[in-house]
């Protein structure tokens, strides 16, 4: 098997490709990884050791190729494949999406895939609901193997204390943490809902509590960053980690937090939730769209929601008939208090 994807990218699609590669190697299967980040002119960091450049496709032997790219990038990469591979290789599209149906523009990409893999039943439903021809192309749910790239051992009181000390976080406070990327869509990640639930759960003058908001690409959506700055200025218990000079690695954030809080409006899978829960950190998240393997974890608690039309100031989602979820802030606040009270 060849896994072709954004191995040098910090995005969820990049992490999905890295997880699949790690899991295939862990199981002792013959697998090669090919990075296409630079070839598609996308931002990225170092290419992981052992990952081949996109030029390796020229001499790639026949065999299944799993392409971790959503359309239209999937189509662009398909056209860059050597003609012999387009004719002979079994091409598997691995797609992730966050709304209740995928864009109509994805329909053409179905014609360039022998099979479609998705990380959850929710995404499978979104594909089947919209795409003509999807009933003729197998759609298979293949969850992300989160444990294939563990962040470390299960959290202990000692590892929590150490993570807090490394980053000057309050040692005795109840810490709720939320991490998101502006490039993954600010409105979808909905960090202001976490702010609202935190304030409702912990009025000033009550038990010591802290909300850590982590976002390292503030420049992508300045309007969202300004909103977060204002929230932090209004409440000193809200700590905004927004890049240099201060950063917190995501693994340390999971260790330091009492609860990972994700009151998102939609998730195609929810890798951060699965990662936090795998370390033993409590997770409180909007229940809509969660992958079954995440929702079933004992450390995950969900919040009720109501569906509303999508309104996206960043313009990433332009389907006027699509919906996402508005989480119940009062319920989230009550569950945060219950977690804090033990």
Short mmCIF file of the C-alpha atoms (twelve columns), coordinates in Angstrom:
data_MODEL
# 
_entry.id   MODEL 
# 
loop_
_atom_site.group_PDB 
_atom_site.id 
_atom_site.type_symbol 
_atom_site.label_atom_id 
_atom_site.label_alt_id 
_atom_site.label_comp_id 
_atom_site.label_asym_id 
_atom_site.label_seq_id 
_atom_site.Cartn_x 
_atom_site.Cartn_y 
_atom_site.Cartn_z 
_atom_site.pdbx_PDB_model_num 
ATOM 1   C CA . UNK A 1   0.000   0.000  0.000   1 
ATOM 2   C CA . UNK A 2   1.049   3.574  -0.690  1 
ATOM 3   C CA . UNK A 3   -0.275  6.408  1.471   1 
ATOM 4   C CA . UNK A 4   -0.174  9.738  -0.347  1 
ATOM 5   C CA . UNK A 5   -0.912  12.802 1.733   1 
ATOM 6   C CA . UNK A 6   0.105   15.961 3.554   1 
ATOM 7   C CA . UNK A 7   2.696   14.368 5.829   1 
ATOM 8   C CA . UNK A 8   4.470   17.715 6.360   1 
ATOM 9   C CA . UNK A 9   1.264   19.577 7.212   1 
ATOM 10  C CA . UNK A 10  -0.030  20.194 10.772  1 
ATOM 11  C CA . UNK A 11  -3.640  19.851 9.597   1 
ATOM 12  C CA . UNK A 12  -6.075  17.084 10.485  1 
ATOM 13  C CA . UNK A 13  -5.690  15.623 7.003   1 
ATOM 14  C CA . UNK A 14  -1.940  15.488 7.549   1 
ATOM 15  C CA . UNK A 15  -2.338  13.816 10.925  1 
ATOM 16  C CA . UNK A 16  -4.758  11.311 9.421   1 
ATOM 17  C CA . UNK A 17  -2.138  10.259 6.861   1 
ATOM 18  C CA . UNK A 18  0.549   9.998  9.551   1 
ATOM 19  C CA . UNK A 19  -1.711  7.894  11.772  1 
ATOM 20  C CA . UNK A 20  -2.570  5.472  8.979   1 
ATOM 21  C CA . UNK A 21  1.120   5.106  8.055   1 
ATOM 22  C CA . UNK A 22  2.083   4.442  11.678  1 
ATOM 23  C CA . UNK A 23  -0.690  1.890  12.120  1 
ATOM 24  C CA . UNK A 24  0.204   -0.011 8.954   1 
ATOM 25  C CA . UNK A 25  3.837   -0.204 10.058  1 
ATOM 26  C CA . UNK A 26  2.789   -1.261 13.567  1 
ATOM 27  C CA . UNK A 27  0.877   -4.159 12.056  1 
ATOM 28  C CA . UNK A 28  3.925   -5.202 10.044  1 
ATOM 29  C CA . UNK A 29  2.401   -4.477 6.640   1 
ATOM 30  C CA . UNK A 30  4.347   -3.375 3.597   1 
ATOM 31  C CA . UNK A 31  3.576   0.328  3.256   1 
ATOM 32  C CA . UNK A 32  5.222   3.411  1.799   1 
ATOM 33  C CA . UNK A 33  4.401   7.069  2.487   1 
ATOM 34  C CA . UNK A 34  4.606   9.861  -0.086  1 
ATOM 35  C CA . UNK A 35  4.301   13.542 0.833   1 
ATOM 36  C CA . UNK A 36  2.564   15.988 -1.504  1 
ATOM 37  C CA . UNK A 37  2.504   19.105 0.712   1 
ATOM 38  C CA . UNK A 38  5.095   21.057 -1.244  1 
ATOM 39  C CA . UNK A 39  3.848   19.751 -4.593  1 
ATOM 40  C CA . UNK A 40  0.448   21.318 -3.867  1 
ATOM 41  C CA . UNK A 41  2.098   24.556 -2.662  1 
ATOM 42  C CA . UNK A 42  0.683   24.194 0.834   1 
ATOM 43  C CA . UNK A 43  2.395   25.376 4.036   1 
ATOM 44  C CA . UNK A 44  4.116   22.708 6.080   1 
ATOM 45  C CA . UNK A 45  7.018   21.818 8.283   1 
ATOM 46  C CA . UNK A 46  9.694   19.151 8.023   1 
ATOM 47  C CA . UNK A 47  8.806   15.958 6.187   1 
ATOM 48  C CA . UNK A 48  8.862   13.001 8.624   1 
ATOM 49  C CA . UNK A 49  11.779  10.640 8.281   1 
ATOM 50  C CA . UNK A 50  11.085  7.809  5.878   1 
ATOM 51  C CA . UNK A 51  8.463   9.683  3.862   1 
ATOM 52  C CA . UNK A 52  9.201   9.784  0.142   1 
ATOM 53  C CA . UNK A 53  8.965   12.882 -2.086  1 
ATOM 54  C CA . UNK A 54  6.205   13.131 -4.640  1 
ATOM 55  C CA . UNK A 55  8.708   12.324 -7.412  1 
ATOM 56  C CA . UNK A 56  8.698   8.736  -6.088  1 
ATOM 57  C CA . UNK A 57  5.341   8.300  -7.822  1 
ATOM 58  C CA . UNK A 58  7.169   8.068  -11.142 1 
ATOM 59  C CA . UNK A 59  8.691   4.692  -10.213 1 
ATOM 60  C CA . UNK A 60  5.945   3.453  -7.899  1 
ATOM 61  C CA . UNK A 61  4.967   -0.165 -8.554  1 
ATOM 62  C CA . UNK A 62  1.284   -0.988 -9.050  1 
ATOM 63  C CA . UNK A 63  -0.762  -1.403 -5.891  1 
ATOM 64  C CA . UNK A 64  -3.434  0.374  -3.836  1 
ATOM 65  C CA . UNK A 65  -2.877  4.095  -3.198  1 
ATOM 66  C CA . UNK A 66  -4.726  5.809  -0.352  1 
ATOM 67  C CA . UNK A 67  -4.913  9.541  -1.069  1 
ATOM 68  C CA . UNK A 68  -5.567  11.630 2.073   1 
ATOM 69  C CA . UNK A 69  -6.894  14.733 0.308   1 
ATOM 70  C CA . UNK A 70  -10.315 16.301 0.022   1 
ATOM 71  C CA . UNK A 71  -11.488 17.688 -3.308  1 
ATOM 72  C CA . UNK A 72  -10.432 19.831 -5.067  1 
ATOM 73  C CA . UNK A 73  -6.913  18.886 -3.919  1 
ATOM 74  C CA . UNK A 74  -7.755  15.237 -4.530  1 
ATOM 75  C CA . UNK A 75  -8.474  16.010 -8.181  1 
ATOM 76  C CA . UNK A 76  -5.290  18.031 -8.567  1 
ATOM 77  C CA . UNK A 77  -3.231  15.168 -7.158  1 
ATOM 78  C CA . UNK A 78  -5.058  12.642 -9.314  1 
ATOM 79  C CA . UNK A 79  -4.021  14.570 -12.427 1 
ATOM 80  C CA . UNK A 80  -0.393  14.530 -11.239 1 
ATOM 81  C CA . UNK A 81  -0.327  10.758 -10.930 1 
ATOM 82  C CA . UNK A 82  1.552   8.981  -13.706 1 
ATOM 83  C CA . UNK A 83  -0.911  7.772  -16.323 1 
ATOM 84  C CA . UNK A 84  0.021   4.129  -15.728 1 
ATOM 85  C CA . UNK A 85  -1.030  4.476  -12.049 1 
ATOM 86  C CA . UNK A 86  -4.319  6.135  -12.947 1 
ATOM 87  C CA . UNK A 87  -5.016  3.158  -15.183 1 
ATOM 88  C CA . UNK A 88  -3.728  0.270  -13.050 1 
ATOM 89  C CA . UNK A 89  -3.602  1.241  -9.367  1 
ATOM 90  C CA . UNK A 90  -6.591  0.923  -7.056  1 
ATOM 91  C CA . UNK A 91  -7.176  4.516  -5.963  1 
ATOM 92  C CA . UNK A 92  -8.733  5.001  -2.532  1 
ATOM 93  C CA . UNK A 93  -9.884  8.503  -1.582  1 
ATOM 94  C CA . UNK A 94  -9.716  9.226  2.156   1 
ATOM 95  C CA . UNK A 95  -12.050 12.160 2.802   1 
ATOM 96  C CA . UNK A 96  -13.088 14.060 5.925   1 
ATOM 97  C CA . UNK A 97  -15.870 16.644 6.156   1 
ATOM 98  C CA . UNK A 98  -17.676 18.487 8.928   1 
ATOM 99  C CA . UNK A 99  -21.177 19.314 7.672   1 
ATOM 100 C CA . UNK A 100 -24.229 17.151 7.044   1 
ATOM 101 C CA . UNK A 101 -23.423 16.899 3.348   1 
ATOM 102 C CA . UNK A 102 -20.303 17.367 1.285   1 
ATOM 103 C CA . UNK A 103 -20.132 20.057 -1.437  1 
ATOM 104 C CA . UNK A 104 -21.750 19.261 -4.769  1 
ATOM 105 C CA . UNK A 105 -18.410 20.013 -6.430  1 
ATOM 106 C CA . UNK A 106 -17.037 16.768 -4.969  1 
ATOM 107 C CA . UNK A 107 -19.187 14.733 -7.384  1 
ATOM 108 C CA . UNK A 108 -16.602 14.739 -10.146 1 
ATOM 109 C CA . UNK A 109 -13.934 13.408 -7.776  1 
ATOM 110 C CA . UNK A 110 -16.014 10.265 -7.192  1 
ATOM 111 C CA . UNK A 111 -15.341 9.331  -10.795 1 
ATOM 112 C CA . UNK A 112 -11.610 9.333  -10.050 1 
ATOM 113 C CA . UNK A 113 -11.807 6.908  -7.096  1 
ATOM 114 C CA . UNK A 114 -12.291 3.151  -6.890  1 
ATOM 115 C CA . UNK A 115 -13.229 3.384  -3.226  1 
ATOM 116 C CA . UNK A 116 -13.888 6.095  -0.639  1 
ATOM 117 C CA . UNK A 117 -12.741 5.813  2.970   1 
ATOM 118 C CA . UNK A 118 -13.991 8.168  5.688   1 
ATOM 119 C CA . UNK A 119 -13.219 8.433  9.427   1 
ATOM 120 C CA . UNK A 120 -16.793 8.167  10.749  1 
ATOM 121 C CA . UNK A 121 -20.390 7.207  10.005  1 
ATOM 122 C CA . UNK A 122 -21.221 10.911 10.045  1 
ATOM 123 C CA . UNK A 123 -18.893 11.609 7.109   1 
ATOM 124 C CA . UNK A 124 -20.131 8.512  5.291   1 
ATOM 125 C CA . UNK A 125 -23.664 9.852  5.568   1 
ATOM 126 C CA . UNK A 126 -22.557 13.251 4.260   1 
ATOM 127 C CA . UNK A 127 -20.963 11.599 1.226   1 
ATOM 128 C CA . UNK A 128 -23.914 9.355  0.465   1 
ATOM 129 C CA . UNK A 129 -26.453 12.138 0.991   1 
ATOM 130 C CA . UNK A 130 -25.045 14.366 -1.690  1 
ATOM 131 C CA . UNK A 131 -22.988 12.553 -4.296  1 
ATOM 132 C CA . UNK A 132 -24.581 10.946 -7.282  1 
ATOM 133 C CA . UNK A 133 -22.589 7.850  -8.108  1 
ATOM 134 C CA . UNK A 134 -21.498 7.292  -4.527  1 
ATOM 135 C CA . UNK A 135 -23.816 4.297  -4.375  1 
ATOM 136 C CA . UNK A 136 -21.638 2.686  -7.059  1 
ATOM 137 C CA . UNK A 137 -18.358 3.492  -5.312  1 
ATOM 138 C CA . UNK A 138 -17.870 1.660  -2.000  1 
ATOM 139 C CA . UNK A 139 -17.860 4.024  0.994   1 
ATOM 140 C CA . UNK A 140 -16.056 2.475  3.955   1 
ATOM 141 C CA . UNK A 141 -15.697 3.820  7.495   1 
ATOM 142 C CA . UNK A 142 -12.037 3.600  8.592   1 
ATOM 143 C CA . UNK A 143 -11.574 5.439  11.919  1 
ATOM 144 C CA . UNK A 144 -8.298  7.151  12.683  1 
ATOM 145 C CA . UNK A 145 -6.054  4.818  14.736  1 
ATOM 146 C CA . UNK A 146 -5.251  7.448  17.366  1 
ATOM 147 C CA . UNK A 147 -3.221  5.079  19.535  1 
ATOM 148 C CA . UNK A 148 -0.797  4.486  16.635  1 
ATOM 149 C CA . UNK A 149 0.978   7.750  17.506  1 
ATOM 150 C CA . UNK A 150 0.511   8.068  21.271  1 
ATOM 151 C CA . UNK A 151 1.339   11.327 23.000  1 
ATOM 152 C CA . UNK A 152 2.626   9.377  25.965  1 
ATOM 153 C CA . UNK A 153 1.462   7.288  28.907  1 
ATOM 154 C CA . UNK A 154 -1.844  7.818  30.674  1 
ATOM 155 C CA . UNK A 155 -1.950  10.979 32.718  1 
ATOM 156 C CA . UNK A 156 -1.062  10.898 36.400  1 
ATOM 157 C CA . UNK A 157 -1.144  13.558 39.111  1 
ATOM 158 C CA . UNK A 158 2.605   13.865 38.686  1 
ATOM 159 C CA . UNK A 159 2.530   14.345 34.908  1 
ATOM 160 C CA . UNK A 160 -0.277  16.904 35.256  1 
ATOM 161 C CA . UNK A 161 1.680   18.888 37.828  1 
ATOM 162 C CA . UNK A 162 4.828   18.749 35.707  1 
ATOM 163 C CA . UNK A 163 3.030   20.028 32.597  1 
ATOM 164 C CA . UNK A 164 1.530   22.910 34.547  1 
ATOM 165 C CA . UNK A 165 4.890   23.831 36.025  1 
ATOM 166 C CA . UNK A 166 6.596   23.804 32.610  1 
ATOM 167 C CA . UNK A 167 4.160   26.397 31.296  1 
ATOM 168 C CA . UNK A 168 3.446   28.479 34.415  1 
ATOM 169 C CA . UNK A 169 -0.145  27.345 34.666  1 
ATOM 170 C CA . UNK A 170 -1.873  27.541 38.062  1 
ATOM 171 C CA . UNK A 171 -1.037  24.443 40.065  1 
ATOM 172 C CA . UNK A 172 -4.275  24.160 42.050  1 
ATOM 173 C CA . UNK A 173 -6.892  25.603 39.688  1 
ATOM 174 C CA . UNK A 174 -9.430  23.611 37.701  1 
ATOM 175 C CA . UNK A 175 -8.205  24.013 34.129  1 
ATOM 176 C CA . UNK A 176 -10.390 23.702 31.054  1 
ATOM 177 C CA . UNK A 177 -8.474  23.735 27.762  1 
ATOM 178 C CA . UNK A 178 -9.470  24.270 24.159  1 
ATOM 179 C CA . UNK A 179 -7.161  24.071 21.132  1 
ATOM 180 C CA . UNK A 180 -8.124  25.047 17.601  1 
ATOM 181 C CA . UNK A 181 -6.811  26.408 14.347  1 
ATOM 182 C CA . UNK A 182 -8.136  29.480 12.562  1 
ATOM 183 C CA . UNK A 183 -7.389  27.699 9.293   1 
ATOM 184 C CA . UNK A 184 -9.741  24.912 10.392  1 
ATOM 185 C CA . UNK A 185 -12.479 27.552 10.616  1 
ATOM 186 C CA . UNK A 186 -13.031 29.777 13.626  1 
ATOM 187 C CA . UNK A 187 -16.836 29.684 13.542  1 
ATOM 188 C CA . UNK A 188 -16.837 25.896 13.283  1 
ATOM 189 C CA . UNK A 189 -14.425 25.433 16.183  1 
ATOM 190 C CA . UNK A 190 -16.540 27.953 18.142  1 
ATOM 191 C CA . UNK A 191 -14.108 28.894 20.951  1 
ATOM 192 C CA . UNK A 192 -16.387 31.683 22.179  1 
ATOM 193 C CA . UNK A 193 -18.864 28.999 23.255  1 
ATOM 194 C CA . UNK A 194 -16.119 27.611 25.497  1 
ATOM 195 C CA . UNK A 195 -15.667 31.129 26.900  1 
ATOM 196 C CA . UNK A 196 -19.405 31.477 27.553  1 
ATOM 197 C CA . UNK A 197 -19.698 28.068 29.235  1 
ATOM 198 C CA . UNK A 198 -16.624 28.700 31.378  1 
ATOM 199 C CA . UNK A 199 -17.922 32.062 32.602  1 
ATOM 200 C CA . UNK A 200 -21.340 30.589 33.349  1 
ATOM 201 C CA . UNK A 201 -19.815 27.665 35.228  1 
ATOM 202 C CA . UNK A 202 -17.324 29.674 37.281  1 
ATOM 203 C CA . UNK A 203 -18.447 33.185 38.227  1 
ATOM 204 C CA . UNK A 204 -15.695 35.463 39.569  1 
ATOM 205 C CA . UNK A 205 -15.014 34.926 43.258  1 
ATOM 206 C CA . UNK A 206 -15.718 31.204 43.163  1 
ATOM 207 C CA . UNK A 207 -13.284 28.274 43.229  1 
ATOM 208 C CA . UNK A 208 -10.031 28.766 41.340  1 
ATOM 209 C CA . UNK A 209 -10.549 28.017 37.646  1 
ATOM 210 C CA . UNK A 210 -8.756  28.788 34.405  1 
ATOM 211 C CA . UNK A 211 -9.620  28.494 30.712  1 
ATOM 212 C CA . UNK A 212 -6.676  28.000 28.336  1 
ATOM 213 C CA . UNK A 213 -7.360  28.809 24.678  1 
ATOM 214 C CA . UNK A 214 -4.591  27.617 22.336  1 
ATOM 215 C CA . UNK A 215 -4.364  28.905 18.766  1 
ATOM 216 C CA . UNK A 216 -1.047  29.190 16.917  1 
ATOM 217 C CA . UNK A 217 -2.270  30.677 13.622  1 
ATOM 218 C CA . UNK A 218 -3.935  33.899 14.779  1 
ATOM 219 C CA . UNK A 219 -2.933  35.686 11.562  1 
ATOM 220 C CA . UNK A 220 -5.305  33.545 9.472   1 
ATOM 221 C CA . UNK A 221 -8.444  35.196 10.896  1 
ATOM 222 C CA . UNK A 222 -7.660  38.512 12.655  1 
ATOM 223 C CA . UNK A 223 -11.330 39.171 13.453  1 
ATOM 224 C CA . UNK A 224 -11.518 35.980 15.496  1 
ATOM 225 C CA . UNK A 225 -8.238  36.745 17.226  1 
ATOM 226 C CA . UNK A 226 -9.522  40.194 18.205  1 
ATOM 227 C CA . UNK A 227 -12.632 38.618 19.726  1 
ATOM 228 C CA . UNK A 228 -10.497 36.245 21.780  1 
ATOM 229 C CA . UNK A 229 -8.205  39.060 22.923  1 
ATOM 230 C CA . UNK A 230 -11.235 40.979 24.150  1 
ATOM 231 C CA . UNK A 231 -12.546 37.952 26.060  1 
ATOM 232 C CA . UNK A 232 -9.168  37.433 27.729  1 
ATOM 233 C CA . UNK A 233 -8.940  41.127 28.616  1 
ATOM 234 C CA . UNK A 234 -12.351 40.977 30.299  1 
ATOM 235 C CA . UNK A 235 -11.504 37.956 32.467  1 
ATOM 236 C CA . UNK A 236 -7.953  37.376 33.789  1 
ATOM 237 C CA . UNK A 237 -8.774  33.678 34.286  1 
ATOM 238 C CA . UNK A 238 -8.889  33.242 30.495  1 
ATOM 239 C CA . UNK A 239 -5.394  32.589 29.149  1 
ATOM 240 C CA . UNK A 240 -4.924  32.973 25.396  1 
ATOM 241 C CA . UNK A 241 -1.942  31.085 23.974  1 
ATOM 242 C CA . UNK A 242 -1.696  32.501 20.478  1 
ATOM 243 C CA . UNK A 243 1.799   31.743 19.233  1 
ATOM 244 C CA . UNK A 244 5.206   33.307 19.781  1 
ATOM 245 C CA . UNK A 245 6.705   34.067 22.178  1 
ATOM 246 C CA . UNK A 246 4.645   31.622 24.225  1 
ATOM 247 C CA . UNK A 247 3.598   28.210 22.986  1 
ATOM 248 C CA . UNK A 248 2.311   25.059 24.632  1 
ATOM 249 C CA . UNK A 249 2.767   21.738 22.809  1 
ATOM 250 C CA . UNK A 250 -0.597  20.063 22.374  1 
ATOM 251 C CA . UNK A 251 0.487   17.018 24.395  1 
ATOM 252 C CA . UNK A 252 1.412   19.212 27.356  1 
ATOM 253 C CA . UNK A 253 -1.965  20.933 27.096  1 
ATOM 254 C CA . UNK A 254 -3.743  17.581 27.392  1 
ATOM 255 C CA . UNK A 255 -1.660  16.667 30.433  1 
ATOM 256 C CA . UNK A 256 -2.165  20.037 32.136  1 
ATOM 257 C CA . UNK A 257 -5.937  20.212 31.671  1 
ATOM 258 C CA . UNK A 258 -8.612  18.764 33.918  1 
ATOM 259 C CA . UNK A 259 -10.961 18.792 30.941  1 
ATOM 260 C CA . UNK A 260 -10.555 19.282 27.215  1 
ATOM 261 C CA . UNK A 261 -13.475 21.490 26.174  1 
ATOM 262 C CA . UNK A 262 -14.695 21.448 22.555  1 
ATOM 263 C CA . UNK A 263 -18.041 23.158 22.054  1 
ATOM 264 C CA . UNK A 264 -17.585 23.000 18.300  1 
ATOM 265 C CA . UNK A 265 -20.415 23.444 15.821  1 
ATOM 266 C CA . UNK A 266 -19.278 20.473 13.769  1 
ATOM 267 C CA . UNK A 267 -16.517 17.859 13.549  1 
ATOM 268 C CA . UNK A 268 -15.917 15.287 10.864  1 
ATOM 269 C CA . UNK A 269 -14.065 13.171 13.398  1 
ATOM 270 C CA . UNK A 270 -12.496 15.094 16.299  1 
ATOM 271 C CA . UNK A 271 -8.833  14.067 16.526  1 
ATOM 272 C CA . UNK A 272 -8.072  16.400 19.436  1 
ATOM 273 C CA . UNK A 273 -10.892 14.844 21.432  1 
ATOM 274 C CA . UNK A 274 -9.633  11.323 20.789  1 
ATOM 275 C CA . UNK A 275 -6.052  12.309 21.606  1 
ATOM 276 C CA . UNK A 276 -7.004  13.933 24.919  1 
ATOM 277 C CA . UNK A 277 -9.212  11.008 25.934  1 
ATOM 278 C CA . UNK A 278 -6.462  8.521  25.054  1 
ATOM 279 C CA . UNK A 279 -4.305  10.117 27.763  1 
ATOM 280 C CA . UNK A 280 -7.085  9.954  30.332  1 
ATOM 281 C CA . UNK A 281 -8.085  13.625 30.167  1 
ATOM 282 C CA . UNK A 282 -11.805 14.243 30.560  1 
ATOM 283 C CA . UNK A 283 -13.447 15.564 27.387  1 
ATOM 284 C CA . UNK A 284 -16.599 17.672 27.187  1 
ATOM 285 C CA . UNK A 285 -17.796 18.161 23.624  1 
ATOM 286 C CA . UNK A 286 -20.784 18.970 21.447  1 
ATOM 287 C CA . UNK A 287 -22.471 15.671 20.718  1 
ATOM 288 C CA . UNK A 288 -23.367 16.270 17.071  1 
ATOM 289 C CA . UNK A 289 -21.220 14.579 14.449  1 
ATOM 290 C CA . UNK A 290 -18.862 12.817 16.849  1 
ATOM 291 C CA . UNK A 291 -17.375 9.582  15.593  1 
ATOM 292 C CA . UNK A 292 -18.813 6.554  17.372  1 
ATOM 293 C CA . UNK A 293 -15.396 5.404  18.595  1 
ATOM 294 C CA . UNK A 294 -14.868 8.801  20.268  1 
ATOM 295 C CA . UNK A 295 -18.321 9.099  21.818  1 
ATOM 296 C CA . UNK A 296 -17.959 5.604  23.297  1 
ATOM 297 C CA . UNK A 297 -14.792 6.451  25.251  1 
ATOM 298 C CA . UNK A 298 -15.439 6.555  29.016  1 
ATOM 299 C CA . UNK A 299 -13.630 9.906  29.414  1 
ATOM 300 C CA . UNK A 300 -15.874 11.654 26.847  1 
ATOM 301 C CA . UNK A 301 -19.025 13.513 27.891  1 
ATOM 302 C CA . UNK A 302 -21.304 15.173 25.373  1 
ATOM 303 C CA . UNK A 303 -23.439 18.311 25.334  1 
ATOM 304 C CA . UNK A 304 -26.863 18.658 23.700  1 
ATOM 305 C CA . UNK A 305 -27.288 20.792 20.605  1 
ATOM 306 C CA . UNK A 306 -29.761 22.200 18.084  1 
ATOM 307 C CA . UNK A 307 -29.180 22.361 14.343  1 
ATOM 308 C CA . UNK A 308 -28.934 25.792 12.729  1 
ATOM 309 C CA . UNK A 309 -28.056 26.988 9.208   1 
ATOM 310 C CA . UNK A 310 -24.345 27.416 8.611   1 
ATOM 311 C CA . UNK A 311 -23.063 30.993 8.840   1 
ATOM 312 C CA . UNK A 312 -19.348 31.165 8.128   1 
ATOM 313 C CA . UNK A 313 -17.675 34.600 7.950   1 
ATOM 314 C CA . UNK A 314 -14.501 32.997 6.589   1 
ATOM 315 C CA . UNK A 315 -16.394 31.646 3.589   1 
ATOM 316 C CA . UNK A 316 -15.109 28.073 3.776   1 
ATOM 317 C CA . UNK A 317 -18.653 26.691 3.812   1 
ATOM 318 C CA . UNK A 318 -20.897 28.175 1.139   1 
ATOM 319 C CA . UNK A 319 -23.801 25.719 1.043   1 
ATOM 320 C CA . UNK A 320 -26.958 27.684 2.016   1 
ATOM 321 C CA . UNK A 321 -28.815 24.465 2.835   1 
ATOM 322 C CA . UNK A 322 -26.143 22.947 5.106   1 
ATOM 323 C CA . UNK A 323 -26.493 22.836 8.885   1 
ATOM 324 C CA . UNK A 324 -24.303 22.551 11.935  1 
ATOM 325 C CA . UNK A 325 -24.906 22.405 15.682  1 
ATOM 326 C CA . UNK A 326 -25.280 25.129 18.285  1 
ATOM 327 C CA . UNK A 327 -24.262 23.598 21.649  1 
ATOM 328 C CA . UNK A 328 -26.330 24.072 24.809  1 
ATOM 329 C CA . UNK A 329 -24.195 26.499 26.844  1 
ATOM 330 C CA . UNK A 330 -26.178 26.097 30.072  1 
ATOM 331 C CA . UNK A 331 -25.792 22.312 29.949  1 
ATOM 332 C CA . UNK A 332 -22.088 22.650 29.188  1 
ATOM 333 C CA . UNK A 333 -21.651 24.967 32.170  1 
ATOM 334 C CA . UNK A 334 -23.469 22.544 34.471  1 
ATOM 335 C CA . UNK A 335 -21.278 19.656 33.320  1 
ATOM 336 C CA . UNK A 336 -18.125 21.748 33.764  1 
ATOM 337 C CA . UNK A 337 -19.154 22.501 37.341  1 
ATOM 338 C CA . UNK A 338 -19.846 18.834 37.992  1 
ATOM 339 C CA . UNK A 339 -16.375 17.910 36.717  1 
ATOM 340 C CA . UNK A 340 -14.776 20.563 38.897  1 
ATOM 341 C CA . UNK A 341 -16.653 19.329 41.956  1 
ATOM 342 C CA . UNK A 342 -15.411 15.808 41.288  1 
# 
